[in-house]
Short mmCIF file of C-alpha atoms in Angstrom, two decimals:
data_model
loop_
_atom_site.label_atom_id
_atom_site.label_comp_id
_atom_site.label_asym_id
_atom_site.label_seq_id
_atom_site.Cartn_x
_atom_site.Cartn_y
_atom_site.Cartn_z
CA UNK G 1 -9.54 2.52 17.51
CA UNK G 2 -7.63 5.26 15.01
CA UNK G 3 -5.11 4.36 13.10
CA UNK G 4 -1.70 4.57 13.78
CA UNK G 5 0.53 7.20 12.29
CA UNK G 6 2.54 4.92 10.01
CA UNK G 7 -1.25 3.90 8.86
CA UNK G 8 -2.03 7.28 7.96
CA UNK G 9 1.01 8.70 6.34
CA UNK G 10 0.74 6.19 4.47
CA UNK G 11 -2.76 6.78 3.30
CA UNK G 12 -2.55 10.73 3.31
CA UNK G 13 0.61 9.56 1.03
CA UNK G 14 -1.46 7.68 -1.63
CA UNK G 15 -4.42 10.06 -1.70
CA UNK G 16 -2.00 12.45 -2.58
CA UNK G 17 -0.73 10.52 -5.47
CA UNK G 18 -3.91 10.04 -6.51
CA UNK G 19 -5.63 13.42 -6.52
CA UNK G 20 -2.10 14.48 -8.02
CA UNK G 21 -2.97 12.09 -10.64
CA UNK G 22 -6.53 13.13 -11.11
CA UNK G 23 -5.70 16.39 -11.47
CA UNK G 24 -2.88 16.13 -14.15
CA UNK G 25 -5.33 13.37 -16.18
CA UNK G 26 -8.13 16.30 -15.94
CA UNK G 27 -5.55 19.00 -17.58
CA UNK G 28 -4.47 16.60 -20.18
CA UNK G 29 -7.71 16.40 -21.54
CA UNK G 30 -7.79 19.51 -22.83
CA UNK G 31 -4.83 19.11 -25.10
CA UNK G 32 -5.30 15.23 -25.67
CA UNK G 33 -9.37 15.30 -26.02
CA UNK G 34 -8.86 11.60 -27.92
CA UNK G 35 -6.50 9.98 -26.17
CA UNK G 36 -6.73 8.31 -22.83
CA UNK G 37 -5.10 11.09 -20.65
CA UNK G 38 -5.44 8.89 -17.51
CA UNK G 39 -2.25 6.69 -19.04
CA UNK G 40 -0.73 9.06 -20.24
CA UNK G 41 -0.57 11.22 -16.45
CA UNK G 42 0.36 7.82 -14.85
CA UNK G 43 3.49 7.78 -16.99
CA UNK G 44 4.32 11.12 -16.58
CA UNK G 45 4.49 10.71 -12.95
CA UNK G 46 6.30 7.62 -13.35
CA UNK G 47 8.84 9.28 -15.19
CA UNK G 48 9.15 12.79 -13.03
CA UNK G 49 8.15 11.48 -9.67
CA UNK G 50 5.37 13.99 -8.54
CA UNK G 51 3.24 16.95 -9.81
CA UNK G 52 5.67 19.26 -8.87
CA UNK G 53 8.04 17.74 -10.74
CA UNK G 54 6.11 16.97 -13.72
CA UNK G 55 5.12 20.93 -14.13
CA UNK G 56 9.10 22.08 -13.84
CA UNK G 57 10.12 19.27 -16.78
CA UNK G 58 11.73 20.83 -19.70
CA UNK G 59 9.50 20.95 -22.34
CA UNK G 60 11.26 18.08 -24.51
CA UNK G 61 11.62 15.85 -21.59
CA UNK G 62 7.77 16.02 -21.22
CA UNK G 63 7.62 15.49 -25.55
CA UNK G 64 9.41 12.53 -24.88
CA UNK G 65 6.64 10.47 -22.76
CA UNK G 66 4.86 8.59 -24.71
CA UNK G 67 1.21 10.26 -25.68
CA UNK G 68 2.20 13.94 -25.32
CA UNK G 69 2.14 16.10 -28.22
CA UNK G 70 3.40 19.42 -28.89
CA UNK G 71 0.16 21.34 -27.17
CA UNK G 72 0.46 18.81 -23.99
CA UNK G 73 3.60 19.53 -23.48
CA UNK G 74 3.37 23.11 -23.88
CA UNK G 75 0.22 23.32 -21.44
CA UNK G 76 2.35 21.80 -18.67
CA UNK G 77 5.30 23.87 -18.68
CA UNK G 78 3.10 27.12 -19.04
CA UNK G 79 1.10 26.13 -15.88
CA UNK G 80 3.99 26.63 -13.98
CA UNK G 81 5.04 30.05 -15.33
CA UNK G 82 1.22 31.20 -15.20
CA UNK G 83 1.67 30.08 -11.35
CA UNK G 84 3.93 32.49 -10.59
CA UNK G 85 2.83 35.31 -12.37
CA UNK G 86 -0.81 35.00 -10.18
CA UNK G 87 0.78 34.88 -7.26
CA UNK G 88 3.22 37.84 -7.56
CA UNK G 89 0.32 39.80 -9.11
CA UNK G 90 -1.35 38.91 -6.46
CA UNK G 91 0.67 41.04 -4.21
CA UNK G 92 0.59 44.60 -3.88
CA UNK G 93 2.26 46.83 -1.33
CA UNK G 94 4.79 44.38 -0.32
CA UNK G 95 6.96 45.44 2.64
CA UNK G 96 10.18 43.21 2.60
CA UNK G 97 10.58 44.08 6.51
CA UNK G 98 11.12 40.43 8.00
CA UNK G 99 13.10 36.96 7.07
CA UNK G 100 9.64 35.26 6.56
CA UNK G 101 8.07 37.67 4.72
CA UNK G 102 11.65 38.25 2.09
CA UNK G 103 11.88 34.09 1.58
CA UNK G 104 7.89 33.88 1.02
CA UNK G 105 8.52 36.43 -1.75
CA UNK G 106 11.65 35.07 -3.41
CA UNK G 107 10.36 31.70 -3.24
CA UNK G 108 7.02 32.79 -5.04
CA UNK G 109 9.69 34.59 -7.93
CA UNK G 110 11.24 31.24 -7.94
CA UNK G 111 8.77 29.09 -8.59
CA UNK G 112 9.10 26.41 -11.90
CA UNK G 113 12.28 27.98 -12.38
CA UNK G 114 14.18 25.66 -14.40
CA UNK G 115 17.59 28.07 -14.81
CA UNK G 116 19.71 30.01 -12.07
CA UNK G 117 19.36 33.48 -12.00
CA UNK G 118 20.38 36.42 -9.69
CA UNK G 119 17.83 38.65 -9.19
CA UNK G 120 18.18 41.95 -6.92
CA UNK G 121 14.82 43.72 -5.49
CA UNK G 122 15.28 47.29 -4.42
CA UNK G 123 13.43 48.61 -1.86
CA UNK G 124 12.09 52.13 -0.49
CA UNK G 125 13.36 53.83 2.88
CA UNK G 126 10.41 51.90 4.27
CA UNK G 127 11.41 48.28 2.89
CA UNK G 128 8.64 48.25 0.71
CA UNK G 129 9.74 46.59 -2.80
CA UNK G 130 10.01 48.97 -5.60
CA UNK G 131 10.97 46.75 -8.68
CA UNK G 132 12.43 43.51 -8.83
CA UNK G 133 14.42 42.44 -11.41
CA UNK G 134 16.79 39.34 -13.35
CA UNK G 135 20.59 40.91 -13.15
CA UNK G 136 22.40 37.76 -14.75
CA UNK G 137 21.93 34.07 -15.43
CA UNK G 138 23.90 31.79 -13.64
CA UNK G 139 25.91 31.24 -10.13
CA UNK G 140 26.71 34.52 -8.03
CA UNK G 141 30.28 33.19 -8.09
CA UNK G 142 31.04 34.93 -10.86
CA UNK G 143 30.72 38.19 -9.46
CA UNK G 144 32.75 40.44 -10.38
CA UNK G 145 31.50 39.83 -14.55
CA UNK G 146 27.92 40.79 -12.43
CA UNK G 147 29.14 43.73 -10.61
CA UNK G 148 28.34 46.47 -12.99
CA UNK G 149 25.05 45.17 -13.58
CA UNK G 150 24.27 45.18 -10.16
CA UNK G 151 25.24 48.69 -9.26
CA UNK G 152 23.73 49.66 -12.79
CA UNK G 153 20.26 48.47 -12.16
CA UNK G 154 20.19 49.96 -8.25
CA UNK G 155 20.82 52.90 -9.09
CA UNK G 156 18.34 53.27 -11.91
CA UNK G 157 15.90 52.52 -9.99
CA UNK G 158 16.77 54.87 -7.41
CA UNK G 159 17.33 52.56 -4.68
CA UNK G 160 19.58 52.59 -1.51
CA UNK G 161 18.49 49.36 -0.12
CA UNK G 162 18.40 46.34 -1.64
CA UNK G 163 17.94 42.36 -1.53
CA UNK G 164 20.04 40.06 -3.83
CA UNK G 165 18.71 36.68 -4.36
CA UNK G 166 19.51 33.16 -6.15
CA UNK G 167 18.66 30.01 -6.30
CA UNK G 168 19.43 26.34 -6.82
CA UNK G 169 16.98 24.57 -9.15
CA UNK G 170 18.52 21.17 -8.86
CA UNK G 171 20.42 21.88 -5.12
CA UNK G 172 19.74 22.85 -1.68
CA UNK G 173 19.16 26.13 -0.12
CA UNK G 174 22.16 25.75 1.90
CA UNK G 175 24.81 28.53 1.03
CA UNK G 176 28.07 27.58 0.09
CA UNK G 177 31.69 29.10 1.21
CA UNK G 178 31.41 30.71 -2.38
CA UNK G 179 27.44 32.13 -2.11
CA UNK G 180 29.10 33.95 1.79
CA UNK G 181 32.15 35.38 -0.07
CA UNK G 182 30.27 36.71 -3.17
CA UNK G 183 27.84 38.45 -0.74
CA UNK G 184 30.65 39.92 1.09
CA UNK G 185 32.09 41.12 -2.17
CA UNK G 186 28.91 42.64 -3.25
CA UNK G 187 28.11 44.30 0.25
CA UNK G 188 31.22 46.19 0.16
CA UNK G 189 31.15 47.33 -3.38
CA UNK G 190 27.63 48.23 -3.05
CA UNK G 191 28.40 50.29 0.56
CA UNK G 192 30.75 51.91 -1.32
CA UNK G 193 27.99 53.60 -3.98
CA UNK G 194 26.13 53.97 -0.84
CA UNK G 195 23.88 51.50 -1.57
CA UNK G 196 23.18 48.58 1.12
CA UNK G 197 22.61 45.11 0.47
CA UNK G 198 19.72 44.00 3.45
CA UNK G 199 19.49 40.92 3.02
CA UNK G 200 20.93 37.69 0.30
CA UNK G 201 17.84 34.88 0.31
CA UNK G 202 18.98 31.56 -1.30
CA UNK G 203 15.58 29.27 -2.68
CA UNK G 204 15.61 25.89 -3.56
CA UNK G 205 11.98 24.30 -4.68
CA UNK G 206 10.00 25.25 -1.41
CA UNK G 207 13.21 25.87 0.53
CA UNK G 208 14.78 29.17 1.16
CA UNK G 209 17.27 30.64 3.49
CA UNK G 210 18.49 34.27 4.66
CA UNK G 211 22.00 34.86 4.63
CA UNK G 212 21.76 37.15 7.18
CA UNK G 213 19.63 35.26 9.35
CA UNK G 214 22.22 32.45 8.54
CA UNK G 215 25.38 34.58 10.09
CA UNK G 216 26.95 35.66 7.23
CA UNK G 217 26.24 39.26 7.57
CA UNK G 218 27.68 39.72 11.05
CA UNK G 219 31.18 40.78 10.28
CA UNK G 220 29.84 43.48 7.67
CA UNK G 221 27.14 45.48 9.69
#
């Protein structure tokens, strides 16, 4: 008889913690050739909680376990960073024409990203992305210090449509009454350059959600 699927959860659950384990004990090694890298992952993960978690530590957090050294330390928090940099490299010709396809993108930019930042991507006539690039640190709320910036970078890039994003490193990807009325605010101030904002994508770890696919584009179209 199989096993039932409590049984197996549970089993897919702890070969997961293991190979998560393996694997971090295997990329110690490299920076800790003398010590015994196997404790040294087990606390780790005790500490963060999983491999995901582990790689997105601040860099003194991870100094702090005890065992990792300046190099160890460094290692892990580059992996992250080196991560997303393959994967966006990896991607040429992008067309930004769908909800799926916009969120898969943003959450790729996202990834290991410790700090909140507002990027915009402008796009050509044919939704394919042109540039992407970081247009301030910190929540969207404060829009109107961002505005300028906004507008600035758009139009140097020659760009009439364009996708704001943001996300919440330690939050959900839920949007909040302030994330729908900064998007207004920048919709109508970027119509008014003649530039229009497509779409506002909101990530959270491996979460991310489309403002306009959530509603809050349907009084501004």
């Amino acid at each position: 008889m199989g096993k039932e699927p409590a049984e197996q959860s549970l089993h897919s659950g702890h070969r997961d913690r293991m190979r998560a384990k393996f694997l971090l004990e295997l990329t110690l090694f490299y920076a800790l050739p003398r010590v015994n890298t196997n404790e040294v992952a087990h606390r780790l993960l005790q500490r963060f909680g999983s491999l995901a978690d582990v790689l997105n530590a601040d860099y003194h957090a991870l100094r702090d376990v005890k065992g990792m050294g300046e190099s160890s330390a460094m290692l892990l928090t580059l992996i992250a960073q080196l991560s997303r940099q393959y994967r966006l490299s990896a991607r040429k010709d992008l067309t930004l024409n769908t909800f799926d396809a916009t969120c898969a993108y943003f959450k790729d930019i996202y990834l290991g990203e410790p700090e909140e930042q507002l990027r915009l991507a402008c796009l050509d006539d044919r939704l394919r992305l042109m540039s992407c690039g970081v247009v301030s640190e910190g929540a969207p709320s404060s829009v109107p210090v961002h505005m300028r910036r906004l507008v600035e970078y758009a139009l140097q890039q020659k760009s009439e449509l364009v996708v704001l994003a943001h996300n919440h490193p330690n939050g959900t990807a839920m949007p909040s009454p302030e994330d729908i009325a900064a998007t207004q605010k920048i919709f109508n101030v970027l119509k008014s350059v003649g530039i229009r904002l497509v779409d506002h994508i909101i990530v959270a770890g491996e979460q991310a959600v489309s403002l306009k696919e959530y509603g809050a584009f349907s009084l501004l179209d």
